[in-house]
Structures are given as structure tokens and as C-alpha cells.
PDB file of C-alpha atoms in Angstrom:
ATOM      1  CA  MET A 218      22.314 -11.777  18.888  1.00 79.00           C
ATOM      2  CA  ASP A 219      19.423 -13.002  16.824  1.00 92.00           C
ATOM      3  CA  PHE A 220      16.841 -14.059  19.431  1.00 93.00           C
ATOM      4  CA  LEU A 221      15.001 -12.450  22.347  1.00 95.00           C
ATOM      5  CA  GLY A 222      12.351 -14.155  24.458  1.00 95.00           C
ATOM      6  CA  ALA A 223      11.082 -17.539  25.591  1.00 95.00           C
ATOM      7  CA  ALA A 224      13.193 -20.613  24.861  1.00 92.00           C
ATOM      8  CA  GLU A 225      10.100 -22.419  23.532  1.00 94.00           C
ATOM      9  CA  PRO A 226       7.752 -19.647  22.428  1.00 96.00           C
ATOM     10  CA  ARG A 227       4.162 -20.164  21.346  1.00 96.00           C
ATOM     11  CA  LEU A 228       4.893 -17.602  18.627  1.00 97.00           C
ATOM     12  CA  THR A 229       8.115 -16.134  17.256  1.00 97.00           C
ATOM     13  CA  LEU A 230       7.946 -12.834  15.384  1.00 98.00           C
ATOM     14  CA  TYR A 231      10.679 -12.441  12.757  1.00 97.00           C
ATOM     15  CA  LEU A 232      11.878  -8.910  12.059  1.00 96.00           C
ATOM     16  CA  PRO A 233      14.675  -7.523   9.876  1.00 94.00           C
ATOM     17  CA  HIS A 234      16.116  -5.129  12.464  1.00 93.00           C
ATOM     18  CA  ARG A 235      17.147  -5.228  16.128  1.00 94.00           C
ATOM     19  CA  PRO A 236      16.031  -2.914  18.922  1.00 95.00           C
ATOM     20  CA  ASN A 237      18.404  -0.730  20.937  1.00 92.00           C
ATOM     21  CA  GLY A 238      19.686  -2.407  24.096  1.00 91.00           C
ATOM     22  CA  LEU A 239      19.329  -5.923  22.731  1.00 93.00           C
ATOM     23  CA  ALA A 240      22.424  -7.237  24.550  1.00 91.00           C
ATOM     24  CA  ARG A 241      20.948  -6.264  27.914  1.00 91.00           C
ATOM     25  CA  LEU A 242      17.475  -7.535  27.012  1.00 92.00           C
ATOM     26  CA  VAL A 243      18.644 -10.970  25.850  1.00 91.00           C
ATOM     27  CA  THR A 244      19.607 -11.977  29.377  1.00 88.00           C
ATOM     28  CA  ALA A 245      16.407 -10.574  30.926  1.00 90.00           C
ATOM     29  CA  PRO A 246      13.685  -9.989  28.300  1.00 94.00           C
ATOM     30  CA  ASP A 247      11.333  -7.250  29.415  1.00 94.00           C
ATOM     31  CA  SER A 248       8.763  -5.562  27.201  1.00 96.00           C
ATOM     32  CA  GLN A 249       8.696  -2.382  29.308  1.00 95.00           C
ATOM     33  CA  GLN A 250      12.467  -1.954  29.047  1.00 95.00           C
ATOM     34  CA  LEU A 251      12.424  -2.692  25.333  1.00 95.00           C
ATOM     35  CA  MET A 252       9.778  -0.013  24.762  1.00 95.00           C
ATOM     36  CA  ALA A 253      11.552   2.506  27.018  1.00 94.00           C
ATOM     37  CA  ALA A 254      14.904   2.043  25.261  1.00 94.00           C
ATOM     38  CA  ASN A 255      13.447   2.412  21.761  1.00 94.00           C
ATOM     39  CA  SER A 256      11.156   4.532  19.636  1.00 85.00           C
ATOM     40  CA  ASN A 257       7.388   4.442  19.383  1.00 93.00           C
ATOM     41  CA  HIS A 258       7.938   2.093  16.438  1.00 93.00           C
ATOM     42  CA  TRP A 259       8.970  -0.661  18.862  1.00 95.00           C
ATOM     43  CA  ARG A 260       6.027   0.098  21.176  1.00 95.00           C
ATOM     44  CA  LYS A 261       3.750  -0.628  18.209  1.00 96.00           C
ATOM     45  CA  ILE A 262       5.517  -3.900  17.408  1.00 97.00           C
ATOM     46  CA  VAL A 263       5.435  -5.116  21.008  1.00 97.00           C
ATOM     47  CA  THR A 264       1.804  -4.071  21.402  1.00 97.00           C
ATOM     48  CA  LEU A 265       0.724  -5.884  18.234  1.00 98.00           C
ATOM     49  CA  LEU A 266       2.627  -8.990  19.352  1.00 98.00           C
ATOM     50  CA  ALA A 267       0.704  -8.850  22.641  1.00 98.00           C
ATOM     51  CA  LYS A 268      -2.658  -8.229  20.971  1.00 98.00           C
ATOM     52  CA  ILE A 269      -2.211 -11.292  18.781  1.00 98.00           C
ATOM     53  CA  THR A 270      -0.769 -13.651  21.397  1.00 97.00           C
ATOM     54  CA  SER A 271      -2.563 -12.681  24.608  1.00 97.00           C
ATOM     55  CA  PRO A 272      -4.744 -15.583  25.797  1.00 95.00           C
ATOM     56  CA  GLY A 273      -7.544 -13.075  26.460  1.00 91.00           C
ATOM     57  CA  ALA A 274      -8.210 -10.552  23.680  1.00 89.00           C
ATOM     58  CA  ASP A 275      -9.086  -7.819  26.180  1.00 92.00           C
ATOM     59  CA  ASP A 276      -6.165  -8.460  28.556  1.00 94.00           C
ATOM     60  CA  TRP A 277      -3.339  -7.705  26.105  1.00 97.00           C
ATOM     61  CA  ARG A 278      -1.904  -4.759  28.100  1.00 97.00           C
ATOM     62  CA  ARG A 279      -1.245  -6.788  31.225  1.00 97.00           C
ATOM     63  CA  PHE A 280      -0.003  -9.699  29.114  1.00 97.00           C
ATOM     64  CA  ARG A 281       2.394  -7.352  27.255  1.00 97.00           C
ATOM     65  CA  ASP A 282       3.734  -5.800  30.446  1.00 96.00           C
ATOM     66  CA  GLU A 283       3.989  -8.934  32.589  1.00 96.00           C
ATOM     67  CA  ARG A 284       4.276 -12.104  30.498  1.00 96.00           C
ATOM     68  CA  LEU A 285       4.905 -11.356  26.819  1.00 97.00           C
ATOM     69  CA  PHE A 286       8.443 -12.714  26.596  1.00 97.00           C
ATOM     70  CA  THR A 287       7.660 -15.770  28.721  1.00 96.00           C
ATOM     71  CA  GLN A 288       5.495 -17.022  25.836  1.00 95.00           C
ATOM     72  CA  THR A 289       6.790 -15.261  22.723  1.00 97.00           C
ATOM     73  CA  ALA A 290      10.065 -14.330  21.078  1.00 96.00           C
ATOM     74  CA  LEU A 291      11.568 -11.954  18.563  1.00 97.00           C
ATOM     75  CA  CYS A 292      14.020 -13.332  16.021  1.00 96.00           C
ATOM     76  CA  PHE A 293      16.181 -11.246  13.711  1.00 95.00           C
ATOM     77  CA  ALA A 294      17.760 -13.990  11.581  1.00 93.00           C
ATOM     78  CA  PRO A 295      16.166 -14.956   8.252  1.00 92.00           C
ATOM     79  CA  ALA A 296      15.693 -18.616   9.174  1.00 89.00           C
ATOM     80  CA  LEU A 297      12.869 -20.246  11.122  1.00 90.00           C
ATOM     81  CA  SER A 298      13.867 -21.468  14.553  1.00 82.00           C
ATOM     82  CA  ASP A 299      13.332 -25.068  15.610  1.00 82.00           C
ATOM     83  CA  SER A 300      10.607 -23.935  17.995  1.00 81.00           C
ATOM     84  CA  PRO A 301       7.443 -26.043  17.825  1.00 86.00           C
ATOM     85  CA  GLY A 302       5.350 -22.875  18.114  1.00 95.00           C
ATOM     86  CA  TRP A 303       3.996 -20.606  15.406  1.00 97.00           C
ATOM     87  CA  HIS A 304       6.250 -18.431  13.258  1.00 97.00           C
ATOM     88  CA  TRP A 305       5.134 -14.921  12.274  1.00 98.00           C
ATOM     89  CA  ILE A 306       6.915 -13.139   9.443  1.00 98.00           C
ATOM     90  CA  GLY A 307       5.824  -9.526   9.197  1.00 96.00           C
ATOM     91  CA  GLY A 308       6.240  -7.667   5.921  1.00 95.00           C
ATOM     92  CA  GLY A 309       6.869  -8.641   2.309  1.00 94.00           C
ATOM     93  CA  GLU A 310      10.454  -7.356   2.263  1.00 94.00           C
ATOM     94  CA  ASN A 311      11.143  -9.308   5.430  1.00 95.00           C
ATOM     95  CA  LEU A 312       9.608 -12.465   3.919  1.00 96.00           C
ATOM     96  CA  ALA A 313      11.949 -12.094   0.914  1.00 95.00           C
ATOM     97  CA  ARG A 314      14.907 -12.675   3.288  1.00 95.00           C
ATOM     98  CA  PHE A 315      13.651 -16.232   3.903  1.00 95.00           C
ATOM     99  CA  THR A 316      14.920 -17.598   0.587  1.00 90.00           C
ATOM    100  CA  ALA A 317      14.716 -21.286   1.549  1.00 89.00           C
ATOM    101  CA  LEU A 318      11.219 -21.091   3.032  1.00 92.00           C
ATOM    102  CA  ASP A 319       8.817 -23.451   1.298  1.00 92.00           C
ATOM    103  CA  HIS A 320       5.237 -22.837   2.405  1.00 94.00           C
ATOM    104  CA  ARG A 321       1.630 -23.151   1.360  1.00 96.00           C
ATOM    105  CA  ALA A 322       0.242 -20.134   3.188  1.00 97.00           C
ATOM    106  CA  ARG A 323      -3.217 -19.162   2.006  1.00 97.00           C
ATOM    107  CA  PRO A 324      -4.770 -15.719   2.435  1.00 98.00           C
ATOM    108  CA  LEU A 325      -7.605 -15.392   4.925  1.00 97.00           C
ATOM    109  CA  SER A 326     -10.876 -14.856   3.104  1.00 95.00           C
ATOM    110  CA  ALA A 327     -11.900 -12.061   5.475  1.00 93.00           C
ATOM    111  CA  CYS A 328      -8.468 -10.441   5.368  1.00 95.00           C
ATOM    112  CA  PRO A 329      -6.436 -11.243   2.216  1.00 96.00           C
ATOM    113  CA  SER A 330      -3.349  -9.338   3.417  1.00 96.00           C
ATOM    114  CA  VAL A 331      -2.839 -12.086   6.019  1.00 98.00           C
ATOM    115  CA  ALA A 332      -1.991 -15.697   5.159  1.00 98.00           C
ATOM    116  CA  ILE A 333      -1.454 -18.816   7.228  1.00 98.00           C
ATOM    117  CA  ASP A 334       0.060 -22.216   6.637  1.00 97.00           C
ATOM    118  CA  PRO A 335      -1.243 -24.371   9.495  1.00 96.00           C
ATOM    119  CA  ALA A 336       1.001 -27.328   8.610  1.00 95.00           C
ATOM    120  CA  LYS A 337       4.129 -25.186   9.024  1.00 95.00           C
ATOM    121  CA  ARG A 338       2.524 -23.079  11.780  1.00 96.00           C
ATOM    122  CA  LEU A 339       3.318 -20.006   9.715  1.00 97.00           C
ATOM    123  CA  LEU A 340       1.622 -16.601   9.862  1.00 98.00           C
ATOM    124  CA  LEU A 341       2.395 -14.059   7.139  1.00 98.00           C
ATOM    125  CA  THR A 342       1.221 -10.481   7.590  1.00 98.00           C
ATOM    126  CA  PRO A 343       2.058  -6.961   6.542  1.00 97.00           C
ATOM    127  CA  TYR A 344       4.776  -5.349   8.645  1.00 96.00           C
ATOM    128  CA  PRO A 345       3.562  -5.005  12.263  1.00 95.00           C
ATOM    129  CA  ASP A 346       2.355  -1.420  12.274  1.00 91.00           C
ATOM    130  CA  TYR A 347      -1.050  -0.049  13.301  1.00 90.00           C
ATOM    131  CA  ARG A 348      -1.769   1.262   9.806  1.00 91.00           C
ATOM    132  CA  GLN A 349      -1.438  -2.213   8.326  1.00 92.00           C
ATOM    133  CA  LEU A 350      -2.516  -4.331  11.290  1.00 95.00           C
ATOM    134  CA  SER A 351      -5.570  -2.545  12.621  1.00 96.00           C
ATOM    135  CA  ASN A 352      -7.655  -3.936  15.472  1.00 95.00           C
ATOM    136  CA  SER A 353      -9.952  -5.438  12.850  1.00 96.00           C
ATOM    137  CA  VAL A 354      -7.047  -7.282  11.190  1.00 97.00           C
ATOM    138  CA  VAL A 355      -5.797  -8.445  14.600  1.00 97.00           C
ATOM    139  CA  SER A 356      -9.282  -9.870  15.276  1.00 97.00           C
ATOM    140  CA  HIS A 357      -9.161 -11.800  11.989  1.00 97.00           C
ATOM    141  CA  ILE A 358      -5.713 -13.161  12.876  1.00 98.00           C
ATOM    142  CA  ARG A 359      -6.908 -14.266  16.309  1.00 98.00           C
ATOM    143  CA  ALA A 360      -9.949 -15.941  14.742  1.00 97.00           C
ATOM    144  CA  ALA A 361      -7.697 -17.750  12.246  1.00 97.00           C
ATOM    145  CA  LEU A 362      -5.355 -19.045  14.977  1.00 97.00           C
ATOM    146  CA  GLU A 363      -8.125 -20.137  17.352  1.00 97.00           C
ATOM    147  CA  PRO A 364      -9.116 -23.364  15.507  1.00 96.00           C
ATOM    148  CA  TYR A 365      -5.517 -24.579  15.785  1.00 95.00           C
ATOM    149  CA  GLY A 366      -5.542 -24.386  19.582  1.00 94.00           C
ATOM    150  CA  PHE A 367      -3.280 -21.348  19.735  1.00 96.00           C
ATOM    151  CA  TYR A 368      -5.075 -19.792  22.727  1.00 94.00           C
ATOM    152  CA  ARG A 369      -5.366 -22.954  24.805  1.00 84.00           C
ATOM    153  CA  CYS A 370      -2.789 -22.762  27.559  1.00 62.00           C
TER     154      CYS A 370
END
């Protein structure tokens, strides 16, 4: 099982490891169940996914708890899906798994640890953890995605 979430997500987050209870979650993706069945580490990942993808920056909690996996996905295979949405690869070691990935991602001037390739709809960041993706960094990511219509529903 390499995929959890919406069939056509606006954003797919690629991670190198799977959460506990994945088999049960694949059939009925639920952020609350995912967080309950796993460590605080997964709460951080799910929360950062919600903070970046929520249509309203201040409404991320409700979005995370009610709609996250209707609009996003988690993928554990080192190959980009055919989804027309954005693809988020978190972490340098994780990015190294994508050996065939050809991209032209450029660092954000305000936040050089984050890079985007709008043509490939690719977002490259440090691993999704609060220490590396602070609220300030999340704000820069949201600002970088906005011009590409990411938050228009």
C-alpha cells in the first residue's frame, strides 16, 4: 500500500515511511484515526499538511479534521503519481529516493530551504517537522503557491 487519500489530490505529500494502521486507513482515510493510531510525529506531519493545503490559513484545524484526505494524499513510493495536483517531497534523504526525477525547482528568496518547480507542480521542503517547517516557513510556502491558483477551489 503506497497511497492514502483523495483519488485526485490537490497536493500529494511523499514520505519514506508508512503510518501504523495503513491498511484500515486506505479504505476510509481519516486524519483523526491516523493521528490516534500513531505517534506525535504523525500528528505533526498531518498538521503541517493541513496548514499548507487548507483553503483558509486560519481554518487549518477544521480542514485537517474534516476534509484533509478529500483534497490531499500521502504517498510512500519514490515515484510521482499521475495526479494533476502538486507534489510535495519532504526531506533531502526522501528526495534522494526519486532517482529519475528531473526538475528545475528554485529556492524561495524569502525561505531558501524551500524550492518550487511550478512547471512540474513540485514543492521541495525539509522533512515535515515543526523545527524545520515553522509557521513562518509555512506562510512562505502558502505565499509561493498562491500565484499558481493553489487555493482557488
